[in-house]
């Protein structure tokens, strides 16, 4: 089947047909389950596209399995819009913060485990990219499904105000401490050198912070002005998203007392 890949014995990736600059090749939905169990769990069903639903159902059928639960890494619509399918499949929907989901869901707290399809899925709270973001560790293999916390290519956006840069950096450190053998992201290919990539993400955010502080020292006192300088090599149509990421950095720096904000303008403290 096109865009369906067996990543290991327990995990199948089904790529949704929603490519864009924000979603890379599209949203990765995952089916988890022990072969022969007759069951799979769907993680991040993705956009509500009929062709994608059909692909997920065919992939389950190819394993002689039924979808028995749906789990969301976070509420962003490219991951959760198709959460409505859980009701159609007659299965429970699990999410960190059900209040952020458009359909009824069961809460999934940090450290909680779901036992379905012959495997254990452990919830790891990783707020930052989104306030309700979870990574999901597969107990039998140690593999971690990272949603948008870590991508297969490039770096993720931490979009203020729901995005929280301080929380995101803390969550990166938490993922680093897990020392997973492989990461399966919400967009892009599998990450086979997790420690190296996580360290790169941490270093990237540190460099962005230094660039923002230099821009402030040069008199750039707004997110838009900072983006013009710091993101000069990024396409202009992506600048509004970059401004939200800069705003998240600024919120962290204000909280740390390193930057002052007055009427939406910023300057070094």
PDB file of C-alpha atoms in Angstrom:
ATOM      1  CA  UNK A   1       0.000   0.000   0.000  1.00  0.00           C
ATOM      2  CA  UNK A   2       1.255   3.470  -0.855  1.00  0.00           C
ATOM      3  CA  UNK A   3       2.514   5.562   2.070  1.00  0.00           C
ATOM      4  CA  UNK A   4       2.229   2.662   4.538  1.00  0.00           C
ATOM      5  CA  UNK A   5       5.481   1.527   6.152  1.00  0.00           C
ATOM      6  CA  UNK A   6       6.270  -1.156   8.746  1.00  0.00           C
ATOM      7  CA  UNK A   7       8.777   0.580  11.030  1.00  0.00           C
ATOM      8  CA  UNK A   8       9.306  -2.328  13.406  1.00  0.00           C
ATOM      9  CA  UNK A   9       7.406  -5.404  14.527  1.00  0.00           C
ATOM     10  CA  UNK A  10       4.877  -3.336  16.494  1.00  0.00           C
ATOM     11  CA  UNK A  11       4.583  -0.041  14.595  1.00  0.00           C
ATOM     12  CA  UNK A  12       3.126   0.804  11.188  1.00  0.00           C
ATOM     13  CA  UNK A  13       3.287   4.349   9.819  1.00  0.00           C
ATOM     14  CA  UNK A  14       0.460   5.594   7.570  1.00  0.00           C
ATOM     15  CA  UNK A  15       1.238   8.927   5.911  1.00  0.00           C
ATOM     16  CA  UNK A  16      -1.685  11.313   5.462  1.00  0.00           C
ATOM     17  CA  UNK A  17      -1.987  13.172   2.132  1.00  0.00           C
ATOM     18  CA  UNK A  18      -1.688  16.659   3.653  1.00  0.00           C
ATOM     19  CA  UNK A  19       1.807  17.874   2.721  1.00  0.00           C
ATOM     20  CA  UNK A  20       2.662  21.515   3.425  1.00  0.00           C
ATOM     21  CA  UNK A  21       5.568  23.632   4.712  1.00  0.00           C
ATOM     22  CA  UNK A  22       4.227  23.050   8.253  1.00  0.00           C
ATOM     23  CA  UNK A  23       3.494  19.311   7.926  1.00  0.00           C
ATOM     24  CA  UNK A  24       6.468  18.320   5.705  1.00  0.00           C
ATOM     25  CA  UNK A  25       5.408  15.227   3.717  1.00  0.00           C
ATOM     26  CA  UNK A  26       2.150  15.072   5.684  1.00  0.00           C
ATOM     27  CA  UNK A  27       1.005  13.901   9.099  1.00  0.00           C
ATOM     28  CA  UNK A  28       2.275  10.522  10.253  1.00  0.00           C
ATOM     29  CA  UNK A  29      -0.466   8.395  11.766  1.00  0.00           C
ATOM     30  CA  UNK A  30       0.639   5.224  13.524  1.00  0.00           C
ATOM     31  CA  UNK A  31      -0.888   1.824  14.161  1.00  0.00           C
ATOM     32  CA  UNK A  32       0.575  -0.066  17.139  1.00  0.00           C
ATOM     33  CA  UNK A  33      -0.007  -3.693  17.988  1.00  0.00           C
ATOM     34  CA  UNK A  34       1.552  -7.122  18.324  1.00  0.00           C
ATOM     35  CA  UNK A  35       1.118  -9.125  15.098  1.00  0.00           C
ATOM     36  CA  UNK A  36      -1.479 -11.819  15.628  1.00  0.00           C
ATOM     37  CA  UNK A  37      -3.200  -9.982  18.484  1.00  0.00           C
ATOM     38  CA  UNK A  38      -6.066  -8.987  16.184  1.00  0.00           C
ATOM     39  CA  UNK A  39      -5.860  -5.406  17.495  1.00  0.00           C
ATOM     40  CA  UNK A  40      -4.084  -2.139  16.783  1.00  0.00           C
ATOM     41  CA  UNK A  41      -4.123   1.291  18.424  1.00  0.00           C
ATOM     42  CA  UNK A  42      -4.252   4.360  16.173  1.00  0.00           C
ATOM     43  CA  UNK A  43      -2.028   7.234  17.288  1.00  0.00           C
ATOM     44  CA  UNK A  44      -2.777  10.661  15.760  1.00  0.00           C
ATOM     45  CA  UNK A  45      -5.408   9.814  13.140  1.00  0.00           C
ATOM     46  CA  UNK A  46      -4.562  13.137  11.490  1.00  0.00           C
ATOM     47  CA  UNK A  47      -6.666  15.160   9.065  1.00  0.00           C
ATOM     48  CA  UNK A  48     -10.246  14.024   8.399  1.00  0.00           C
ATOM     49  CA  UNK A  49      -9.648  12.930   4.817  1.00  0.00           C
ATOM     50  CA  UNK A  50     -11.670   9.946   3.539  1.00  0.00           C
ATOM     51  CA  UNK A  51      -8.664   8.567   1.645  1.00  0.00           C
ATOM     52  CA  UNK A  52      -6.586   8.611   4.831  1.00  0.00           C
ATOM     53  CA  UNK A  53      -9.271   6.824   6.826  1.00  0.00           C
ATOM     54  CA  UNK A  54      -9.456   4.166   4.131  1.00  0.00           C
ATOM     55  CA  UNK A  55      -5.661   3.783   4.223  1.00  0.00           C
ATOM     56  CA  UNK A  56      -5.676   3.322   8.010  1.00  0.00           C
ATOM     57  CA  UNK A  57      -8.447   0.742   7.824  1.00  0.00           C
ATOM     58  CA  UNK A  58      -6.688  -1.143   5.013  1.00  0.00           C
ATOM     59  CA  UNK A  59      -3.425  -1.134   6.974  1.00  0.00           C
ATOM     60  CA  UNK A  60      -5.228  -2.598   9.998  1.00  0.00           C
ATOM     61  CA  UNK A  61      -6.903  -5.221   7.828  1.00  0.00           C
ATOM     62  CA  UNK A  62      -3.514  -6.161   6.368  1.00  0.00           C
ATOM     63  CA  UNK A  63      -2.534  -7.145   9.909  1.00  0.00           C
ATOM     64  CA  UNK A  64      -5.818  -9.011  10.414  1.00  0.00           C
ATOM     65  CA  UNK A  65      -6.519  -6.472  13.135  1.00  0.00           C
ATOM     66  CA  UNK A  66      -9.215  -4.054  14.235  1.00  0.00           C
ATOM     67  CA  UNK A  67      -8.572  -0.558  15.569  1.00  0.00           C
ATOM     68  CA  UNK A  68      -9.440  -0.737  19.292  1.00  0.00           C
ATOM     69  CA  UNK A  69      -8.390   2.720  20.573  1.00  0.00           C
ATOM     70  CA  UNK A  70      -7.280   6.153  19.360  1.00  0.00           C
ATOM     71  CA  UNK A  71      -4.599   8.182  21.160  1.00  0.00           C
ATOM     72  CA  UNK A  72      -3.624  11.804  20.461  1.00  0.00           C
ATOM     73  CA  UNK A  73      -0.220  13.359  21.071  1.00  0.00           C
ATOM     74  CA  UNK A  74      -1.824  16.845  21.110  1.00  0.00           C
ATOM     75  CA  UNK A  75      -4.809  18.842  19.935  1.00  0.00           C
ATOM     76  CA  UNK A  76      -3.452  20.529  16.781  1.00  0.00           C
ATOM     77  CA  UNK A  77      -5.836  19.792  13.947  1.00  0.00           C
ATOM     78  CA  UNK A  78      -3.368  18.136  11.592  1.00  0.00           C
ATOM     79  CA  UNK A  79      -3.099  15.437  14.277  1.00  0.00           C
ATOM     80  CA  UNK A  80      -6.563  15.448  15.853  1.00  0.00           C
ATOM     81  CA  UNK A  81      -9.161  16.489  13.285  1.00  0.00           C
ATOM     82  CA  UNK A  82      -9.933  12.832  12.536  1.00  0.00           C
ATOM     83  CA  UNK A  83     -10.431  12.029  16.228  1.00  0.00           C
ATOM     84  CA  UNK A  84     -14.136  11.899  15.336  1.00  0.00           C
ATOM     85  CA  UNK A  85     -13.409   8.549  13.684  1.00  0.00           C
ATOM     86  CA  UNK A  86     -13.025   6.967  17.132  1.00  0.00           C
ATOM     87  CA  UNK A  87     -16.789   7.185  17.576  1.00  0.00           C
ATOM     88  CA  UNK A  88     -17.373   5.646  14.154  1.00  0.00           C
ATOM     89  CA  UNK A  89     -15.018   2.809  14.997  1.00  0.00           C
ATOM     90  CA  UNK A  90     -16.739   2.401  18.372  1.00  0.00           C
ATOM     91  CA  UNK A  91     -13.478   2.768  20.328  1.00  0.00           C
ATOM     92  CA  UNK A  92     -12.222   5.016  23.157  1.00  0.00           C
ATOM     93  CA  UNK A  93     -10.312   8.233  22.445  1.00  0.00           C
ATOM     94  CA  UNK A  94      -7.467   9.233  24.778  1.00  0.00           C
ATOM     95  CA  UNK A  95      -5.861  12.679  25.082  1.00  0.00           C
ATOM     96  CA  UNK A  96      -3.906  14.642  27.678  1.00  0.00           C
ATOM     97  CA  UNK A  97      -6.500  17.426  27.888  1.00  0.00           C
ATOM     98  CA  UNK A  98      -9.956  16.373  26.682  1.00  0.00           C
ATOM     99  CA  UNK A  99     -11.152  19.987  26.984  1.00  0.00           C
ATOM    100  CA  UNK A 100      -9.023  20.877  23.942  1.00  0.00           C
ATOM    101  CA  UNK A 101     -10.543  18.141  21.769  1.00  0.00           C
ATOM    102  CA  UNK A 102     -13.741  18.683  19.777  1.00  0.00           C
ATOM    103  CA  UNK A 103     -15.182  15.261  20.670  1.00  0.00           C
ATOM    104  CA  UNK A 104     -15.451  13.372  23.977  1.00  0.00           C
ATOM    105  CA  UNK A 105     -12.135  11.915  25.105  1.00  0.00           C
ATOM    106  CA  UNK A 106     -10.651  10.207  28.133  1.00  0.00           C
ATOM    107  CA  UNK A 107      -7.824  11.956  29.963  1.00  0.00           C
ATOM    108  CA  UNK A 108      -4.321  10.532  29.691  1.00  0.00           C
ATOM    109  CA  UNK A 109      -2.051  11.738  32.490  1.00  0.00           C
ATOM    110  CA  UNK A 110       1.719  11.836  32.606  1.00  0.00           C
ATOM    111  CA  UNK A 111       3.029   8.399  33.508  1.00  0.00           C
ATOM    112  CA  UNK A 112      -0.235   6.623  32.692  1.00  0.00           C
ATOM    113  CA  UNK A 113      -0.072   3.474  30.595  1.00  0.00           C
ATOM    114  CA  UNK A 114      -2.517   2.011  28.111  1.00  0.00           C
ATOM    115  CA  UNK A 115      -2.476  -1.726  27.523  1.00  0.00           C
ATOM    116  CA  UNK A 116      -3.939  -2.542  24.136  1.00  0.00           C
ATOM    117  CA  UNK A 117      -3.131  -4.838  21.249  1.00  0.00           C
ATOM    118  CA  UNK A 118      -0.564  -6.806  23.231  1.00  0.00           C
ATOM    119  CA  UNK A 119       1.630  -3.808  23.986  1.00  0.00           C
ATOM    120  CA  UNK A 120       1.979  -1.050  26.563  1.00  0.00           C
ATOM    121  CA  UNK A 121       1.857   2.633  25.576  1.00  0.00           C
ATOM    122  CA  UNK A 122       3.287   4.950  28.225  1.00  0.00           C
ATOM    123  CA  UNK A 123       2.363   8.651  28.302  1.00  0.00           C
ATOM    124  CA  UNK A 124       5.225  11.120  28.766  1.00  0.00           C
ATOM    125  CA  UNK A 125       4.088  14.725  29.261  1.00  0.00           C
ATOM    126  CA  UNK A 126       6.145  16.990  26.991  1.00  0.00           C
ATOM    127  CA  UNK A 127       4.426  20.398  27.022  1.00  0.00           C
ATOM    128  CA  UNK A 128       5.931  23.207  24.987  1.00  0.00           C
ATOM    129  CA  UNK A 129       4.965  22.859  21.346  1.00  0.00           C
ATOM    130  CA  UNK A 130       1.437  22.626  22.724  1.00  0.00           C
ATOM    131  CA  UNK A 131       0.219  22.838  26.295  1.00  0.00           C
ATOM    132  CA  UNK A 132      -1.248  19.314  26.109  1.00  0.00           C
ATOM    133  CA  UNK A 133       1.587  17.627  24.233  1.00  0.00           C
ATOM    134  CA  UNK A 134       2.463  14.009  24.999  1.00  0.00           C
ATOM    135  CA  UNK A 135       5.153  11.707  23.734  1.00  0.00           C
ATOM    136  CA  UNK A 136       4.235   8.020  23.769  1.00  0.00           C
ATOM    137  CA  UNK A 137       6.760   5.338  24.698  1.00  0.00           C
ATOM    138  CA  UNK A 138       6.250   1.769  23.498  1.00  0.00           C
ATOM    139  CA  UNK A 139       7.074  -0.336  26.526  1.00  0.00           C
ATOM    140  CA  UNK A 140       8.194  -3.434  24.629  1.00  0.00           C
ATOM    141  CA  UNK A 141      10.760  -1.695  22.391  1.00  0.00           C
ATOM    142  CA  UNK A 142      11.523   1.665  24.010  1.00  0.00           C
ATOM    143  CA  UNK A 143      10.627   3.483  20.793  1.00  0.00           C
ATOM    144  CA  UNK A 144       9.021   6.896  21.379  1.00  0.00           C
ATOM    145  CA  UNK A 145       6.324   8.488  19.230  1.00  0.00           C
ATOM    146  CA  UNK A 146       7.120  12.196  19.481  1.00  0.00           C
ATOM    147  CA  UNK A 147       4.208  13.979  17.789  1.00  0.00           C
ATOM    148  CA  UNK A 148       5.516  17.478  17.050  1.00  0.00           C
ATOM    149  CA  UNK A 149       7.994  17.574  19.933  1.00  0.00           C
ATOM    150  CA  UNK A 150      10.730  16.298  17.596  1.00  0.00           C
ATOM    151  CA  UNK A 151      10.332  16.154  13.811  1.00  0.00           C
ATOM    152  CA  UNK A 152      12.005  13.899  11.282  1.00  0.00           C
ATOM    153  CA  UNK A 153      13.447  16.932   9.484  1.00  0.00           C
ATOM    154  CA  UNK A 154      14.074  20.475  10.655  1.00  0.00           C
ATOM    155  CA  UNK A 155      12.833  21.847  13.961  1.00  0.00           C
ATOM    156  CA  UNK A 156       9.381  22.342  15.399  1.00  0.00           C
ATOM    157  CA  UNK A 157       7.591  25.627  16.045  1.00  0.00           C
ATOM    158  CA  UNK A 158       6.752  26.741  19.575  1.00  0.00           C
ATOM    159  CA  UNK A 159       3.892  29.133  18.824  1.00  0.00           C
ATOM    160  CA  UNK A 160       2.970  31.548  21.608  1.00  0.00           C
ATOM    161  CA  UNK A 161       0.651  31.766  23.520  1.00  0.00           C
ATOM    162  CA  UNK A 162      -0.219  28.059  23.776  1.00  0.00           C
ATOM    163  CA  UNK A 163       3.388  27.228  22.984  1.00  0.00           C
ATOM    164  CA  UNK A 164       5.716  27.711  25.959  1.00  0.00           C
ATOM    165  CA  UNK A 165       9.461  27.898  25.299  1.00  0.00           C
ATOM    166  CA  UNK A 166      10.588  27.237  28.869  1.00  0.00           C
ATOM    167  CA  UNK A 167       8.319  24.193  29.049  1.00  0.00           C
ATOM    168  CA  UNK A 168       9.542  23.038  25.641  1.00  0.00           C
ATOM    169  CA  UNK A 169      13.191  23.134  26.672  1.00  0.00           C
ATOM    170  CA  UNK A 170      12.355  21.227  29.849  1.00  0.00           C
ATOM    171  CA  UNK A 171      10.522  18.638  27.776  1.00  0.00           C
ATOM    172  CA  UNK A 172      13.510  18.239  25.468  1.00  0.00           C
ATOM    173  CA  UNK A 173      15.664  17.472  28.498  1.00  0.00           C
ATOM    174  CA  UNK A 174      13.094  14.954  29.670  1.00  0.00           C
ATOM    175  CA  UNK A 175      13.057  13.195  26.300  1.00  0.00           C
ATOM    176  CA  UNK A 176      16.859  13.214  26.285  1.00  0.00           C
ATOM    177  CA  UNK A 177      16.867  11.447  29.665  1.00  0.00           C
ATOM    178  CA  UNK A 178      14.665   8.638  28.305  1.00  0.00           C
ATOM    179  CA  UNK A 179      17.443   7.706  25.844  1.00  0.00           C
ATOM    180  CA  UNK A 180      15.088   6.017  23.364  1.00  0.00           C
ATOM    181  CA  UNK A 181      16.627   3.826  20.640  1.00  0.00           C
ATOM    182  CA  UNK A 182      14.453   5.454  17.929  1.00  0.00           C
ATOM    183  CA  UNK A 183      11.933   8.274  17.626  1.00  0.00           C
ATOM    184  CA  UNK A 184       8.849   8.143  15.415  1.00  0.00           C
ATOM    185  CA  UNK A 185       7.804  11.762  14.752  1.00  0.00           C
ATOM    186  CA  UNK A 186       4.489  13.256  13.710  1.00  0.00           C
ATOM    187  CA  UNK A 187       6.091  14.548  10.506  1.00  0.00           C
ATOM    188  CA  UNK A 188       9.074  13.289   8.551  1.00  0.00           C
ATOM    189  CA  UNK A 189      11.130  10.087   8.749  1.00  0.00           C
ATOM    190  CA  UNK A 190      12.113   8.094  11.814  1.00  0.00           C
ATOM    191  CA  UNK A 191      14.930   9.550  13.906  1.00  0.00           C
ATOM    192  CA  UNK A 192      17.589   6.877  14.343  1.00  0.00           C
ATOM    193  CA  UNK A 193      20.088   9.009  16.324  1.00  0.00           C
ATOM    194  CA  UNK A 194      17.805  10.434  19.015  1.00  0.00           C
ATOM    195  CA  UNK A 195      20.439  11.791  21.418  1.00  0.00           C
ATOM    196  CA  UNK A 196      22.229  13.657  18.626  1.00  0.00           C
ATOM    197  CA  UNK A 197      18.991  15.150  17.310  1.00  0.00           C
ATOM    198  CA  UNK A 198      17.672  16.179  20.729  1.00  0.00           C
ATOM    199  CA  UNK A 199      21.014  17.806  21.539  1.00  0.00           C
ATOM    200  CA  UNK A 200      20.779  19.626  18.216  1.00  0.00           C
ATOM    201  CA  UNK A 201      17.300  20.912  19.092  1.00  0.00           C
ATOM    202  CA  UNK A 202      18.540  22.210  22.442  1.00  0.00           C
ATOM    203  CA  UNK A 203      21.535  23.892  20.785  1.00  0.00           C
ATOM    204  CA  UNK A 204      19.284  25.428  18.106  1.00  0.00           C
ATOM    205  CA  UNK A 205      17.015  27.016  20.703  1.00  0.00           C
ATOM    206  CA  UNK A 206      20.003  28.351  22.606  1.00  0.00           C
ATOM    207  CA  UNK A 207      21.360  29.976  19.449  1.00  0.00           C
ATOM    208  CA  UNK A 208      17.948  31.469  18.596  1.00  0.00           C
ATOM    209  CA  UNK A 209      17.785  32.978  22.072  1.00  0.00           C
ATOM    210  CA  UNK A 210      21.214  34.564  21.649  1.00  0.00           C
ATOM    211  CA  UNK A 211      20.186  35.947  18.246  1.00  0.00           C
ATOM    212  CA  UNK A 212      17.033  37.459  19.742  1.00  0.00           C
ATOM    213  CA  UNK A 213      19.002  39.096  22.545  1.00  0.00           C
ATOM    214  CA  UNK A 214      21.439  40.578  20.008  1.00  0.00           C
ATOM    215  CA  UNK A 215      18.521  41.864  17.943  1.00  0.00           C
ATOM    216  CA  UNK A 216      17.068  43.553  21.036  1.00  0.00           C
ATOM    217  CA  UNK A 217      20.416  45.172  21.731  1.00  0.00           C
ATOM    218  CA  UNK A 218      20.377  46.536  18.177  1.00  0.00           C
ATOM    219  CA  UNK A 219      17.020  48.188  18.805  1.00  0.00           C
ATOM    220  CA  UNK A 220      14.635  45.621  17.347  1.00  0.00           C
ATOM    221  CA  UNK A 221      11.864  45.870  19.937  1.00  0.00           C
ATOM    222  CA  UNK A 222       9.007  43.828  18.401  1.00  0.00           C
ATOM    223  CA  UNK A 223       8.617  40.204  17.267  1.00  0.00           C
ATOM    224  CA  UNK A 224       8.152  41.413  13.670  1.00  0.00           C
ATOM    225  CA  UNK A 225      11.328  43.469  13.784  1.00  0.00           C
ATOM    226  CA  UNK A 226      13.293  40.617  15.337  1.00  0.00           C
ATOM    227  CA  UNK A 227      12.050  38.167  12.688  1.00  0.00           C
ATOM    228  CA  UNK A 228      13.145  40.494   9.877  1.00  0.00           C
ATOM    229  CA  UNK A 229      16.682  40.298  11.226  1.00  0.00           C
ATOM    230  CA  UNK A 230      16.946  36.803  12.708  1.00  0.00           C
ATOM    231  CA  UNK A 231      14.859  34.962  10.090  1.00  0.00           C
ATOM    232  CA  UNK A 232      16.106  36.889   7.046  1.00  0.00           C
ATOM    233  CA  UNK A 233      16.825  33.594   5.255  1.00  0.00           C
ATOM    234  CA  UNK A 234      13.283  32.246   5.845  1.00  0.00           C
ATOM    235  CA  UNK A 235      10.541  32.740   3.241  1.00  0.00           C
ATOM    236  CA  UNK A 236       8.376  35.781   4.007  1.00  0.00           C
ATOM    237  CA  UNK A 237       5.144  33.772   4.087  1.00  0.00           C
ATOM    238  CA  UNK A 238       6.525  31.876   7.108  1.00  0.00           C
ATOM    239  CA  UNK A 239       7.368  35.038   9.059  1.00  0.00           C
ATOM    240  CA  UNK A 240       4.012  35.223  10.919  1.00  0.00           C
ATOM    241  CA  UNK A 241       4.669  31.764  12.364  1.00  0.00           C
ATOM    242  CA  UNK A 242       8.252  32.740  13.160  1.00  0.00           C
ATOM    243  CA  UNK A 243       6.926  35.784  15.040  1.00  0.00           C
ATOM    244  CA  UNK A 244       4.918  33.501  17.340  1.00  0.00           C
ATOM    245  CA  UNK A 245       8.048  31.447  18.022  1.00  0.00           C
ATOM    246  CA  UNK A 246      10.037  34.616  18.767  1.00  0.00           C
ATOM    247  CA  UNK A 247       7.225  35.731  21.059  1.00  0.00           C
ATOM    248  CA  UNK A 248       7.566  32.440  22.963  1.00  0.00           C
ATOM    249  CA  UNK A 249      11.297  33.088  23.384  1.00  0.00           C
ATOM    250  CA  UNK A 250      10.559  36.612  24.584  1.00  0.00           C
ATOM    251  CA  UNK A 251       8.012  35.374  27.136  1.00  0.00           C
ATOM    252  CA  UNK A 252      10.673  33.059  28.570  1.00  0.00           C
ATOM    253  CA  UNK A 253      13.231  35.875  28.722  1.00  0.00           C
ATOM    254  CA  UNK A 254      10.732  38.217  30.410  1.00  0.00           C
ATOM    255  CA  UNK A 255       9.904  35.548  33.006  1.00  0.00           C
ATOM    256  CA  UNK A 256      13.636  35.139  33.673  1.00  0.00           C
ATOM    257  CA  UNK A 257      14.054  38.893  34.174  1.00  0.00           C
ATOM    258  CA  UNK A 258      16.445  39.217  31.218  1.00  0.00           C
ATOM    259  CA  UNK A 259      14.053  41.246  29.049  1.00  0.00           C
ATOM    260  CA  UNK A 260      11.483  43.943  29.847  1.00  0.00           C
ATOM    261  CA  UNK A 261       8.132  44.331  28.095  1.00  0.00           C
ATOM    262  CA  UNK A 262       6.179  47.579  27.928  1.00  0.00           C
ATOM    263  CA  UNK A 263       3.033  47.958  25.833  1.00  0.00           C
ATOM    264  CA  UNK A 264       4.062  45.120  23.513  1.00  0.00           C
ATOM    265  CA  UNK A 265       7.614  46.424  23.043  1.00  0.00           C
ATOM    266  CA  UNK A 266      10.686  44.647  24.344  1.00  0.00           C
ATOM    267  CA  UNK A 267      14.156  45.678  25.450  1.00  0.00           C
ATOM    268  CA  UNK A 268      17.020  44.137  27.411  1.00  0.00           C
ATOM    269  CA  UNK A 269      16.530  44.335  31.175  1.00  0.00           C
TER     270      UNK A 269
END
